[in-house]
Coordinates of C-alpha atoms and ligand atoms in Angstrom, one line a residue:
M1 CA -0.4 -0.1 -0.2
R2 CA 1.5 3.6 -0.3
V3 CA 1.4 5.4 2.4
A4 CA 2.4 8.6 4.2
V5 CA 3.1 9.5 7.4
V6 CA 3.0 13.2 8.3
G7 CA 5.4 14.0 11.3
T8 CA 8.9 12.1 11.8
G9 CA 8.8 11.8 15.5
Y10 CA 9.5 9.1 17.5
V11 CA 6.0 7.4 17.0
G12 CA 6.2 8.5 13.2
L13 CA 9.4 7.0 12.4
V14 CA 8.6 3.9 13.9
V15 CA 5.6 3.6 12.3
G16 CA 7.0 4.4 8.8
A17 CA 9.8 2.3 9.1
C18 CA 7.6 -0.7 10.7
L19 CA 5.2 -0.2 7.6
A20 CA 7.9 -0.1 5.1
E21 CA 9.7 -3.4 6.6
T22 CA 6.2 -5.0 5.9
G23 CA 6.5 -4.2 2.0
N24 CA 4.3 -1.2 1.9
D25 CA 5.7 1.9 -0.1
V26 CA 6.2 4.7 2.6
V27 CA 7.1 8.3 2.5
C28 CA 7.8 10.1 6.0
A29 CA 7.1 14.1 6.2
D30 CA 8.2 16.4 8.4
V31 CA 8.2 20.1 8.3
D32 CA 11.8 19.9 10.4
A33 CA 14.2 20.6 7.2
E34 CA 17.4 19.5 9.6
K35 CA 15.4 16.2 10.7
I36 CA 14.7 15.3 7.5
K37 CA 17.9 16.2 5.6
G38 CA 19.4 13.8 8.7
L39 CA 17.1 11.3 7.6
Q40 CA 17.7 11.1 3.8
K41 CA 21.4 10.4 4.9
S42 CA 20.3 7.8 7.2
K43 CA 21.0 9.8 10.3
L44 CA 18.5 9.2 12.6
P45 CA 17.4 12.2 15.0
I46 CA 16.5 9.9 18.0
Y47 CA 18.1 6.8 19.6
E48 CA 15.9 4.0 19.6
P49 CA 16.8 0.1 19.5
G50 CA 16.6 -1.4 16.5
L51 CA 15.5 1.2 14.6
E52 CA 18.6 2.4 12.8
P53 CA 18.9 -0.9 10.8
I54 CA 15.2 -1.1 9.3
V55 CA 15.5 2.5 8.4
V56 CA 18.3 2.2 6.4
R57 CA 17.4 -1.3 4.8
N58 CA 14.0 0.4 3.3
Q59 CA 15.4 3.2 2.5
R60 CA 18.2 1.3 0.6
E61 CA 15.5 -1.0 -1.5
G62 CA 13.6 1.9 -1.9
R63 CA 10.3 1.5 0.5
L64 CA 10.7 4.3 2.6
A65 CA 12.2 7.9 1.9
F66 CA 11.8 10.9 3.7
T67 CA 10.7 14.4 2.6
T68 CA 9.4 18.3 3.7
D69 CA 7.0 18.4 1.1
V70 CA 3.9 17.0 3.1
G71 CA 1.5 18.0 0.2
A72 CA 3.7 15.7 -2.3
A73 CA 3.5 12.8 0.5
V74 CA -0.1 12.7 0.4
E75 CA -1.2 13.3 -2.9
R76 CA 1.0 9.8 -4.0
A77 CA -0.5 7.9 -1.0
E78 CA -3.5 5.9 -0.2
V79 CA -3.4 6.0 3.4
V80 CA -2.2 9.1 5.5
F81 CA -1.3 8.7 8.7
I82 CA -1.0 11.9 11.1
A83 CA 1.9 11.6 13.8
V84 CA 2.7 15.2 14.6
G85 CA 2.8 15.9 18.5
T86 CA 0.2 16.8 20.6
P87 CA 1.9 18.9 23.5
P88 CA -0.3 20.3 26.5
D89 CA -1.7 23.7 26.1
E90 CA -1.9 26.7 28.6
D91 CA -4.6 25.1 30.2
G92 CA -3.6 21.6 30.1
S93 CA -5.8 20.2 27.3
A94 CA -4.2 18.7 24.1
D95 CA -3.0 21.2 21.8
L96 CA -4.6 20.1 18.1
K97 CA -2.8 23.0 16.0
H98 CA 0.0 20.5 14.6
V99 CA -2.4 18.1 14.0
L100 CA -5.5 20.9 12.2
A101 CA -2.4 21.8 10.3
V102 CA -1.5 18.9 8.8
A103 CA -5.7 18.3 8.1
T104 CA -5.6 21.5 6.5
T105 CA -2.7 20.3 3.9
I106 CA -4.4 16.8 3.4
G107 CA -7.5 18.6 2.0
K108 CA -5.5 20.7 -0.3
H109 CA -4.3 17.9 -1.4
M110 CA -7.0 15.4 -1.5
N111 CA -6.5 14.6 -5.2
D112 CA -8.2 10.9 -4.6
T113 CA -10.4 9.2 -2.1
K114 CA -7.8 8.3 1.0
V115 CA -7.9 6.9 4.5
I116 CA -6.8 9.6 7.1
V117 CA -5.7 8.2 10.3
T118 CA -4.7 10.0 13.5
K119 CA -2.1 8.3 15.1
S120 CA -1.0 11.5 17.2
T121 CA -2.9 11.2 20.8
V122 CA -5.9 12.8 20.6
P123 CA -8.9 13.8 22.6
V124 CA -12.4 12.5 22.3
G125 CA -14.0 14.4 19.1
T126 CA -10.3 15.4 17.3
A127 CA -11.5 13.1 14.6
Q128 CA -14.6 14.8 13.8
K129 CA -12.3 18.2 14.0
V130 CA -9.8 16.7 11.7
R131 CA -12.9 15.5 8.8
A132 CA -14.5 19.1 9.1
Q133 CA -11.0 20.8 8.4
I134 CA -10.2 18.6 5.4
A135 CA -13.5 19.0 4.0
K136 CA -13.5 22.6 4.1
E137 CA -10.4 22.3 1.1
T138 CA -11.7 19.4 -0.5
T139 CA -15.0 17.6 -2.0
T140 CA -13.3 14.9 -2.9
P141 CA -14.7 11.8 -0.8
F142 CA -12.8 10.2 2.5
H143 CA -12.6 8.3 5.6
V144 CA -11.2 9.2 8.8
C145 CA -9.8 6.9 11.4
S146 CA -8.4 6.9 14.8
N147 CA -5.6 4.4 15.5
P148 CA -3.9 5.3 18.6
E149 CA -0.4 4.1 19.3
F150 CA 0.9 2.4 22.6
L151 CA 4.5 1.7 21.4
K152 CA 6.6 2.3 24.3
E153 CA 10.0 4.4 23.8
G154 CA 13.1 2.0 24.2
A155 CA 10.7 -0.8 23.0
A156 CA 8.9 0.7 20.3
I157 CA 10.0 -1.6 17.4
E158 CA 9.0 -4.9 19.3
D159 CA 6.1 -3.0 20.5
F160 CA 4.7 -1.9 17.0
M161 CA 6.0 -5.5 15.2
K162 CA 4.3 -7.7 18.3
P163 CA 1.6 -5.0 19.5
D164 CA -0.4 -6.6 22.4
R165 CA -3.2 -5.3 20.6
V166 CA -4.1 -2.6 18.0
V167 CA -7.0 -0.7 18.4
V168 CA -8.7 1.4 15.7
G169 CA -11.8 3.7 16.0
V170 CA -13.9 3.4 12.3
D171 CA -16.9 4.4 10.8
S172 CA -16.4 3.2 7.9
P173 CA -16.0 -0.4 6.7
E174 CA -13.0 0.8 3.8
A175 CA -11.7 2.4 6.3
A176 CA -11.7 -0.8 9.1
R177 CA -10.6 -2.8 6.0
V178 CA -7.7 -0.8 4.9
I179 CA -6.4 -0.7 9.0
E180 CA -6.9 -4.3 8.7
E181 CA -4.9 -4.8 5.5
L182 CA -1.8 -2.7 7.0
Y183 CA -1.6 -4.4 10.4
A184 CA -2.5 -7.9 9.1
P185 CA 1.3 -8.5 9.7
F186 CA 1.5 -7.5 13.0
V187 CA -1.4 -9.5 14.4
R188 CA -0.6 -12.8 13.1
T189 CA 0.0 -14.2 16.0
G190 CA -3.3 -13.7 17.3
N191 CA -2.9 -10.9 19.5
P192 CA -6.2 -8.6 19.1
L193 CA -6.8 -6.2 16.0
I194 CA -9.7 -4.6 18.2
V195 CA -12.3 -2.6 15.9
M196 CA -14.8 0.0 17.6
D197 CA -16.0 3.3 17.4
I198 CA -13.7 6.4 17.0
S199 CA -14.7 8.3 20.4
S200 CA -13.7 4.9 22.2
A201 CA -10.7 4.6 20.3
E202 CA -9.4 7.8 21.1
L203 CA -10.6 7.8 24.9
T204 CA -9.1 4.3 24.9
K205 CA -5.6 5.9 24.2
Y206 CA -5.7 8.1 27.5
A207 CA -7.3 5.7 29.9
A208 CA -4.4 3.0 29.1
N209 CA -1.9 6.0 30.0
A210 CA -3.9 7.4 33.1
M211 CA -4.1 3.7 34.3
L212 CA -0.2 3.3 33.9
A213 CA 0.5 6.3 35.8
T214 CA -1.9 5.5 38.8
R215 CA -0.6 2.5 39.2
I216 CA 3.0 4.3 39.2
S217 CA 1.6 6.7 41.6
F218 CA 0.3 4.1 43.8
M219 CA 3.3 2.1 43.9
N220 CA 5.0 5.3 44.7
Q221 CA 2.9 6.1 47.8
I222 CA 3.2 2.5 49.1
A223 CA 6.9 3.2 49.1
R224 CA 6.6 6.0 51.0
L225 CA 4.5 4.3 53.5
C226 CA 6.7 1.4 53.7
E227 CA 9.9 3.7 54.3
A228 CA 8.0 5.0 57.5
V229 CA 6.7 1.5 58.9
G230 CA 9.8 0.0 58.2
A231 CA 8.2 -2.6 55.6
D232 CA 10.0 -3.7 51.9
V233 CA 8.2 -2.7 49.0
T234 CA 9.8 -5.0 46.9
Q235 CA 8.0 -7.8 49.2
V236 CA 5.0 -6.1 49.0
R237 CA 4.8 -5.5 45.5
R238 CA 5.4 -9.6 45.3
G239 CA 2.6 -10.0 47.5
I240 CA 0.3 -7.9 45.5
G241 CA 1.3 -8.7 42.2
S242 CA 1.0 -12.4 42.4
D243 CA -2.7 -11.9 42.6
R244 CA -4.2 -12.4 39.0
R245 CA -6.7 -9.4 39.5
I246 CA -3.6 -7.0 40.1
G247 CA -0.7 -9.1 37.8
Q248 CA 3.2 -8.3 38.3
A249 CA 3.7 -5.5 35.3
F250 CA 3.9 -1.6 36.3
L251 CA 4.2 -2.1 40.0
F252 CA 7.7 -0.9 40.6
P253 CA 8.0 2.4 42.4
G254 CA 10.6 5.1 41.3
P255 CA 11.4 9.0 41.2
G256 CA 8.1 9.5 39.4
Y257 CA 7.2 9.2 35.8
G258 CA 7.9 11.3 33.1
G259 CA 8.3 11.2 29.6
S260 CA 6.4 12.6 26.4
C261 CA 3.2 11.2 27.0
F262 CA 1.9 10.0 30.6
P263 CA 2.2 13.7 32.0
K264 CA 0.8 15.4 29.3
D265 CA -2.0 12.8 28.8
V266 CA -3.2 12.6 32.2
K267 CA -3.5 16.2 32.3
A268 CA -5.7 16.5 29.0
L269 CA -7.6 13.4 30.0
I270 CA -8.6 16.0 33.4
R271 CA -9.2 18.4 31.0
T272 CA -11.8 16.4 29.3
A273 CA -13.6 15.2 32.2
D274 CA -13.5 18.8 33.8
E275 CA -15.3 20.1 30.4
Q276 CA -17.5 17.3 30.6
N277 CA -18.2 18.0 34.5
V278 CA -17.1 14.6 35.5
P279 CA -15.2 14.4 38.6
A280 CA -11.4 13.6 38.0
D281 CA -10.8 13.0 41.5
I282 CA -8.3 9.8 40.9
L283 CA -6.4 11.7 37.9
T284 CA -5.8 15.1 39.7
A285 CA -4.7 12.9 42.8
V286 CA -2.0 11.1 40.2
E287 CA -0.8 14.3 39.4
T288 CA -0.1 15.4 42.8
A289 CA 1.4 12.5 43.8
N290 CA 3.7 12.3 40.8
A291 CA 4.8 16.0 41.3
R292 CA 5.9 15.2 44.8
Q293 CA 7.3 11.9 44.1
K294 CA 10.0 14.1 41.5
E295 CA 11.3 15.4 44.9
V296 CA 12.0 11.9 46.4
L297 CA 15.8 11.8 45.4
F298 CA 16.2 15.6 46.3
E299 CA 14.8 15.0 50.1
K300 CA 17.1 12.1 50.2
L301 CA 20.3 13.8 49.9
E302 CA 18.9 16.3 52.1
K303 CA 18.2 14.2 54.6
H304 CA 21.6 12.6 54.3
L305 CA 23.8 15.8 53.6
G306 CA 22.0 18.6 55.3
E307 CA 21.9 21.6 53.3
L308 CA 23.1 20.9 49.6
K309 CA 25.0 24.4 48.9
D310 CA 28.3 24.0 47.3
R311 CA 28.1 20.1 47.8
T312 CA 29.2 18.0 44.3
I313 CA 26.5 15.3 43.7
A314 CA 26.7 12.9 40.8
V315 CA 23.5 12.1 38.7
W316 CA 23.4 8.9 36.7
G317 CA 20.9 8.9 33.7
L318 CA 19.2 11.9 32.5
A319 CA 16.5 10.1 30.0
F320 CA 13.3 9.6 31.8
K321 CA 13.3 5.7 31.4
A322 CA 16.2 3.5 30.1
E323 CA 17.0 2.5 26.4
T324 CA 15.8 6.0 25.0
D325 CA 17.5 9.5 24.8
D326 CA 14.1 11.6 25.3
V327 CA 14.4 13.6 28.6
R328 CA 10.8 14.9 28.1
E329 CA 9.5 15.7 31.8
S330 CA 12.5 13.7 32.9
P331 CA 12.6 13.4 36.7
A332 CA 16.3 13.6 36.2
L333 CA 16.0 17.1 34.9
V334 CA 13.7 18.1 38.2
L335 CA 16.7 16.5 40.3
V336 CA 19.0 18.5 38.7
E337 CA 17.6 21.9 38.7
E338 CA 16.4 21.9 42.2
L339 CA 20.4 20.9 43.5
L340 CA 21.4 24.1 40.9
A341 CA 19.2 25.9 42.5
A342 CA 20.0 24.8 46.3
G343 CA 23.9 25.9 44.8
A344 CA 25.0 22.3 44.2
R345 CA 27.7 21.3 41.6
V346 CA 26.1 18.8 39.3
Q347 CA 28.1 16.0 37.2
V348 CA 26.0 14.2 35.3
H349 CA 26.1 10.9 33.1
D350 CA 24.0 9.5 30.7
P351 CA 24.7 6.8 28.0
A352 CA 22.1 8.0 25.6
A353 CA 20.4 11.4 26.6
M354 CA 23.6 13.5 27.3
D355 CA 23.1 15.8 24.1
T356 CA 19.2 15.9 24.3
A357 CA 19.5 17.2 28.5
A358 CA 22.3 19.9 27.1
H359 CA 19.4 21.9 25.4
Q360 CA 17.6 22.5 29.1
L361 CA 21.2 22.3 31.1
G362 CA 23.7 23.7 28.9
T363 CA 27.1 24.6 30.9
R364 CA 25.4 24.5 34.0
V365 CA 26.4 20.9 34.9
A366 CA 29.4 19.1 34.0
Y367 CA 29.1 16.4 31.5
A368 CA 31.0 12.7 32.3
E369 CA 31.9 10.8 29.4
H370 CA 32.3 7.5 31.4
A371 CA 29.5 7.2 34.2
F372 CA 32.5 6.8 36.8
D373 CA 34.3 10.2 36.0
A374 CA 30.8 11.9 37.3
L375 CA 31.9 10.3 40.7
S376 CA 35.0 11.9 41.2
N377 CA 34.8 14.0 44.4
A378 CA 31.3 13.6 44.6
D379 CA 28.9 14.0 48.1
A380 CA 26.8 11.5 46.6
L381 CA 25.7 9.3 43.7
A382 CA 21.8 10.0 43.0
I383 CA 20.2 7.2 40.3
V384 CA 17.4 7.9 38.4
T385 CA 17.3 6.1 35.5
E386 CA 17.8 2.5 35.4
W387 CA 20.1 1.9 32.6
L388 CA 21.7 -1.7 32.1
E389 CA 25.3 -0.2 32.3
Y390 CA 24.4 0.9 36.2
R391 CA 22.9 -1.9 37.5
N392 CA 26.5 -4.0 38.2
P393 CA 29.3 -1.5 38.7
D394 CA 32.4 -1.8 40.3
F395 CA 31.4 -0.8 44.0
T396 CA 35.0 -0.8 45.0
K397 CA 35.9 1.6 42.8
M398 CA 32.8 3.7 43.1
R399 CA 33.9 4.1 47.1
Q400 CA 37.1 5.0 45.9
L401 CA 35.9 7.7 43.6
L402 CA 33.0 9.0 45.6
K403 CA 34.3 11.8 48.4
R404 CA 31.2 10.2 50.8
P405 CA 29.9 6.8 50.2
L406 CA 26.4 8.1 49.7
I407 CA 23.7 6.4 46.9
V408 CA 20.4 7.7 46.7
D409 CA 18.6 5.5 44.2
G410 CA 15.3 5.9 42.4
R411 CA 15.2 2.9 40.7
N412 CA 16.4 0.1 43.2
L413 CA 19.0 -1.1 41.2
Y414 CA 21.0 -2.4 44.2
D415 CA 20.7 -5.1 47.3
P416 CA 21.0 -2.5 50.4
Q417 CA 22.5 -5.1 52.7
K418 CA 25.1 -5.6 50.0
L419 CA 25.9 -2.0 49.7
G420 CA 26.0 -2.0 53.4
R421 CA 28.5 -4.1 53.8
L422 CA 30.4 -2.7 51.1
G423 CA 30.6 0.5 53.5
F424 CA 27.8 2.4 51.6
T425 CA 24.8 4.6 52.5
Y426 CA 22.5 3.1 50.6
D427 CA 18.8 4.9 50.2
S428 CA 16.6 3.4 47.6
I429 CA 12.8 3.8 47.2
G430 CA 10.7 1.9 50.2
R431 CA 13.4 0.0 51.1
P432 CA 15.3 -0.3 54.6
L433 CA 18.5 1.8 54.3
G434 CA 21.4 0.1 53.7
C435 CA 24.8 1.5 55.8
A436 CA 27.9 0.6 56.9
S437 CA 26.4 -1.0 60.2
S438 CA 23.7 -3.0 58.9
Ligands
NAD1 N1 6.6 9.2 21.8 C1 6.1 8.1 21.9 O1 6.5 7.1 23.2 C2 4.5 8.2 21.9 C3 3.6 6.6 22.1 C4 2.6 6.8 21.6 C5 1.7 8.0 21.1 N2 2.5 8.9 21.0 C6 1.6 10.2 20.5 O2 2.1 10.7 19.2 C7 2.2 11.7 18.9 C8 3.8 12.1 18.3 O3 4.5 11.9 19.3 P1 5.9 12.2 19.3 O4 6.6 11.3 20.6 O5 6.6 11.1 18.0 O6 6.2 13.4 18.7 P2 7.4 14.0 18.4 O7 7.7 15.4 19.0 O8 8.9 13.2 18.5 O9 7.6 14.3 16.7 C9 6.5 15.2 16.4 C10 7.1 15.5 15.1 O10 5.8 16.0 14.4 C11 6.4 16.9 13.6 N3 5.5 18.0 13.0 C12 5.1 19.2 13.7 N4 3.9 20.0 13.1 C13 4.2 19.5 11.4 C14 3.2 19.6 10.3 N5 2.5 20.6 10.4 N6 3.7 18.9 9.4 C15 4.4 17.8 9.4 N7 5.4 17.7 10.4 C16 5.1 18.4 11.8 C17 7.6 17.4 14.1 O11 8.4 18.6 13.2 C18 8.3 16.6 14.9 O12 9.4 15.8 14.2 C19 1.6 12.5 20.0 O13 0.3 12.7 20.0 C20 1.9 11.6 21.4 O14 1.3 11.8 22.6 C21 3.8 8.9 21.6

């Protein structure tokens, strides 16, 4: 099938590459000329495991191309995916200006009947707005459908190629047929393609992210309680996760959720609920709990070190989670900003996200090429991202490098007792303190 993907960010690039991989003829279009210039030379603008070889191979074999000419990409396509960003507006609602700008372009270039698919995360009612916007520009008939994306950054290829489910909201059999054909290679093993009405599909995406954000915040608060009463959240997690009604996944406490999706999607869902006069008490509580959780490592550092002015703090991990260079809403940036505001010196390391973080942090922090370089002369190490390379480090070397053997760990990477035996003070999330005497 001839496919256009408009918006070549994390989602658009993965969608375009994976659809090309299954034999479709795909053109990815974006208004960011720099990004497209790079992609035309197979230079990827993001770090996403497994993506590069697919992009390179499909480009070489002529199934994947990149352009800034959105109109031309639309004209040659039978199916057009809208995968542009939907950042929060000032009031928290999803800002649809990019989506509607693309709809206008699509309308202007509707040279034949096409299926238009909203892939971006958009509030209920957006498909109707997209339809109206396109219809202003053309009399050619077209189909609109909603196909929210559930991929996780860091595992995006796997998620797209082997999705738990594909959700599609349609109001015409033709749109359903086209989507079923495009996705057939990805749902062969039996995971469902769930066809529903458009409003339900739009809401499903927000409900999924809000549920996940709620689980995280719930566990973060249980972890705080564990610390207060001397319980261990790892045991509690095992105890509840083995209940099949609860399940094991997404019960890990941490330094607060971040990323380009959960924070903005929870906000947007609250906004939708407000507009409908439906109380969203749980969601507002999740937001409050998460904002509080992003303070947790700073609070722990203060607890151990007192005033942080003129202290040197090493920070491992800037990305909002491992296996991505995305720092949007990252708890690490909240921590670093707080440390700087408190007058601390900050030495940071991240295997993939130092460049993206540098857009915000500039020259205010020291960037360490190697994780251990960040530790030199530091009063403490704060771990914010669960990168594999931090999981089994040389603790003897770490002790030598750190001025003070203090680790605050937002990801519970190590065994507190072991760290205590090795002479560290080790403060993690919801678990007993590891300390030299323990
Ligand atoms: N990142 C994720 O993990 C993820 C997962 C599921 C869903 N989503 C949703 O998918 C959408 C895209 O997210 P993303 O993270 O890929 O965003 P992104 O910011 O990485 O990429 C968006 C791209 O759209 C381009 N763009 C903006 N306006 C344009 C226009 N008028 N014409 C052409 N291109 C334009 C931008 O230049 C940018 O390259 C959002 O709605 C997001 O909520 C994201």
